[in-house]
Amino acid sequence: MNKLCKHYISDVKALFPIMQKPEKRYIKKLSDTIEEYCEETSITSMDAIYDSFGSPQDILTEYFSIADTPFLTKKIKISKWIKRGIITLIVITLIAVSTYCIKIYRTQKVFENEKMFSEEMGLNE
């Protein structure tokens, strides 16, 4: 497949807000059609692909006009909350690990100070 065709398909994929089975099937059919077109004709510029299939934004608009809008809206909201939950878990984990590392560092410093104190007092002998 031509590099321009691959680039066009990746541009289309990048515009989809969610990527689940229906979207993957739609993109698969679209990429098969684009692959056939690229094999039949010699593509030299993105303008030729845009003339035949439209811009990636046009493809996305076409998909949304075909798809069930309330269902898509619900999936987008769910994916947004999932992303927020994952980010929250990552932040909480980072805070917990940082706190644990600070506690270990302080404990190590206390042991080092006690070791120096005991060596100065001659308690190790």
Tab-separated table of C-alpha atoms in Angstrom, residues 1 3 10 19 53 79 92 120 122:
chain	number	residue	atom	x	y	z
A	1	MET	CA	0.000	0.000	0.000
A	3	LYS	CA	2.596	5.632	2.053
A	10	SER	CA	-3.926	7.104	10.116
A	19	MET	CA	-12.238	3.318	19.015
A	53	PHE	CA	-12.753	10.145	-0.514
A	79	SER	CA	-14.646	6.801	27.991
A	92	ILE	CA	-2.860	8.745	43.878
A	120	GLU	CA	31.639	8.476	68.120
A	122	GLY	CA	32.626	3.933	70.946
